[in-house]
């Protein structure tokens, strides 16, 4: 359900239920969680790239998973939340390549990428309200931060289907590329990050996620603490040495 492939420091994760538009099930979420935990443990993985197999990125929760049964969504969401915690706390930079429709929790997962690319034909829809649900998987947290409250209200109350270009204009993705070049460009970006100062990326993400709940005083305090940590990395030493020697740095992710 989740294909994994390592290429030059990049762990490529592909949601793989193409016949179901990569709709999410409990089993798929658990597998995704496991592969993310493995990525954290593997020093050879310096960046993660997440995409979907077939014509979709992910249609969100598999609406056929529970059949006629009435599931306890609060309990089911624990599986989603574990994945969201794994993505937001991933110890490596995360690139997401949105290859097709991203809906509901599928869109939420896509937004957790530190850098997000979309194929020209990809679409985005929050979808939740269309089936009488509230945003989840971090959508309520990320969407207003990415697009502002007014746009988040529109996207959540009306659930329009946004094109990749709309998503780019709103800041939901950073780049739109022709479908046939999506993976090439996403891998190039992931490879670039895989050669970078891993810890600095992860600490930068942490700072950005904290920004909205901290006072200026607290943000300055956290910057100082995390700068202390970044300053103790070998990658920082190497960066400064390379700058002095007027050569490109060779970061090792340590
Ligand atoms: C699907 C799905 C799908 C199953 C398309 N499941 N089959 C919820 C519940 C509980 C707790 C946890 O949190 C969540 C979070 C959520 O994610 S809620 C939101 C769930 N997702 C949706 O409501 C999205 C529903 N799907 C769509 O809006 C569209 O299908 C998208 C935009 C994904 C793709 O549109 P199209 O490219 O036009 O394809 P399509 O609509 O024709 O769908 C193709 C097939 O895939 C179709 O089946 P069929 O047998 O008619 O060919 C769909 O029924 C099936 N499918 N999404 N989530």
PDB file of N, CA and C in Angstrom, residues 5 14 50 54 61 65 71 102 105 112 116 120 143 149 163-164 169 175 182 194 204 211 230 242 252:
ATOM      1  N   UNK A   5      11.195   3.345  -1.994  1.00  0.00           N
ATOM      2  CA  UNK A   5      12.362   3.187  -2.868  1.00  0.00           C
ATOM      3  C   UNK A   5      13.396   4.221  -2.459  1.00  0.00           C
ATOM      4  N   UNK A  14       5.375   6.097  -2.076  1.00  0.00           N
ATOM      5  CA  UNK A  14       4.258   6.224  -3.008  1.00  0.00           C
ATOM      6  C   UNK A  14       3.021   5.574  -2.403  1.00  0.00           C
ATOM      7  N   UNK A  50       7.017  12.265  -0.969  1.00  0.00           N
ATOM      8  CA  UNK A  50       5.734  11.558  -0.905  1.00  0.00           C
ATOM      9  C   UNK A  50       4.908  11.882  -2.141  1.00  0.00           C
ATOM     10  N   UNK A  54      -0.629   6.138  -9.811  1.00  0.00           N
ATOM     11  CA  UNK A  54      -1.795   6.251 -10.684  1.00  0.00           C
ATOM     12  C   UNK A  54      -2.214   7.698 -10.895  1.00  0.00           C
ATOM     13  N   UNK A  61      -9.966   9.893   3.166  1.00  0.00           N
ATOM     14  CA  UNK A  61     -10.512   8.680   3.783  1.00  0.00           C
ATOM     15  C   UNK A  61     -11.244   7.829   2.749  1.00  0.00           C
ATOM     16  N   UNK A  65     -14.455   2.058   3.399  1.00  0.00           N
ATOM     17  CA  UNK A  65     -13.698   1.207   4.334  1.00  0.00           C
ATOM     18  C   UNK A  65     -14.592   0.538   5.376  1.00  0.00           C
ATOM     19  N   UNK A  71     -18.559   3.770  12.167  1.00  0.00           N
ATOM     20  CA  UNK A  71     -17.319   3.746  12.941  1.00  0.00           C
ATOM     21  C   UNK A  71     -17.258   4.889  13.956  1.00  0.00           C
ATOM     22  N   UNK A 102      -6.192  15.703  -4.866  1.00  0.00           N
ATOM     23  CA  UNK A 102      -5.912  15.579  -3.427  1.00  0.00           C
ATOM     24  C   UNK A 102      -7.158  16.095  -2.730  1.00  0.00           C
ATOM     25  N   UNK A 105      -8.608  14.412   3.762  1.00  0.00           N
ATOM     26  CA  UNK A 105      -7.365  14.146   4.482  1.00  0.00           C
ATOM     27  C   UNK A 105      -6.199  13.928   3.521  1.00  0.00           C
ATOM     28  N   UNK A 112       1.409  18.951   4.447  1.00  0.00           N
ATOM     29  CA  UNK A 112       2.492  18.813   5.424  1.00  0.00           C
ATOM     30  C   UNK A 112       3.876  18.804   4.779  1.00  0.00           C
ATOM     31  N   UNK A 116       6.179  21.739  -1.706  1.00  0.00           N
ATOM     32  CA  UNK A 116       5.071  21.033  -2.351  1.00  0.00           C
ATOM     33  C   UNK A 116       5.031  21.384  -3.836  1.00  0.00           C
ATOM     34  N   UNK A 120       0.551  19.809 -13.392  1.00  0.00           N
ATOM     35  CA  UNK A 120      -0.356  20.832 -13.929  1.00  0.00           C
ATOM     36  C   UNK A 120      -1.824  20.422 -13.830  1.00  0.00           C
ATOM     37  N   UNK A 143      -4.311  25.195   7.098  1.00  0.00           N
ATOM     38  CA  UNK A 143      -4.914  25.955   5.998  1.00  0.00           C
ATOM     39  C   UNK A 143      -4.963  27.468   6.269  1.00  0.00           C
ATOM     40  N   UNK A 149      -7.159  33.451   6.932  1.00  0.00           N
ATOM     41  CA  UNK A 149      -8.443  33.002   7.462  1.00  0.00           C
ATOM     42  C   UNK A 149      -9.568  33.109   6.435  1.00  0.00           C
ATOM     43  N   UNK A 163      -7.652  24.211  -9.127  1.00  0.00           N
ATOM     44  CA  UNK A 163      -6.644  23.710 -10.060  1.00  0.00           C
ATOM     45  C   UNK A 163      -5.268  23.886  -9.433  1.00  0.00           C
ATOM     46  N   UNK A 164      -4.273  23.273 -10.052  1.00  0.00           N
ATOM     47  CA  UNK A 164      -2.898  23.422  -9.571  1.00  0.00           C
ATOM     48  C   UNK A 164      -2.483  24.897  -9.609  1.00  0.00           C
ATOM     49  N   UNK A 169      -1.255  29.977  -6.766  1.00  0.00           N
ATOM     50  CA  UNK A 169      -1.537  31.385  -6.470  1.00  0.00           C
ATOM     51  C   UNK A 169      -1.849  31.579  -4.979  1.00  0.00           C
ATOM     52  N   UNK A 175       5.371  25.022  -6.522  1.00  0.00           N
ATOM     53  CA  UNK A 175       5.659  24.991  -7.962  1.00  0.00           C
ATOM     54  C   UNK A 175       4.642  24.105  -8.657  1.00  0.00           C
ATOM     55  N   UNK A 182       6.864  15.912 -13.397  1.00  0.00           N
ATOM     56  CA  UNK A 182       6.656  16.066 -11.948  1.00  0.00           C
ATOM     57  C   UNK A 182       7.691  15.302 -11.115  1.00  0.00           C
ATOM     58  N   UNK A 194      18.405  16.546   0.204  1.00  0.00           N
ATOM     59  CA  UNK A 194      19.141  15.404   0.768  1.00  0.00           C
ATOM     60  C   UNK A 194      20.633  15.709   0.910  1.00  0.00           C
ATOM     61  N   UNK A 204      14.140  24.379  11.354  1.00  0.00           N
ATOM     62  CA  UNK A 204      13.440  25.500  10.704  1.00  0.00           C
ATOM     63  C   UNK A 204      11.946  25.206  10.648  1.00  0.00           C
ATOM     64  N   UNK A 211       5.579  29.421  15.272  1.00  0.00           N
ATOM     65  CA  UNK A 211       5.452  30.867  15.110  1.00  0.00           C
ATOM     66  C   UNK A 211       4.140  31.459  15.614  1.00  0.00           C
ATOM     67  N   UNK A 230      21.520  23.967  16.254  1.00  0.00           N
ATOM     68  CA  UNK A 230      22.045  23.960  14.880  1.00  0.00           C
ATOM     69  C   UNK A 230      23.535  24.295  14.886  1.00  0.00           C
ATOM     70  N   UNK A 242      33.371  25.851   4.396  1.00  0.00           N
ATOM     71  CA  UNK A 242      33.240  25.927   2.933  1.00  0.00           C
ATOM     72  C   UNK A 242      33.120  27.386   2.481  1.00  0.00           C
ATOM     73  N   UNK A 252      26.702  16.553   5.734  1.00  0.00           N
ATOM     74  CA  UNK A 252      26.538  15.111   5.992  1.00  0.00           C
ATOM     75  C   UNK A 252      25.289  14.768   6.785  1.00  0.00           C
TER      76      UNK A 252
END
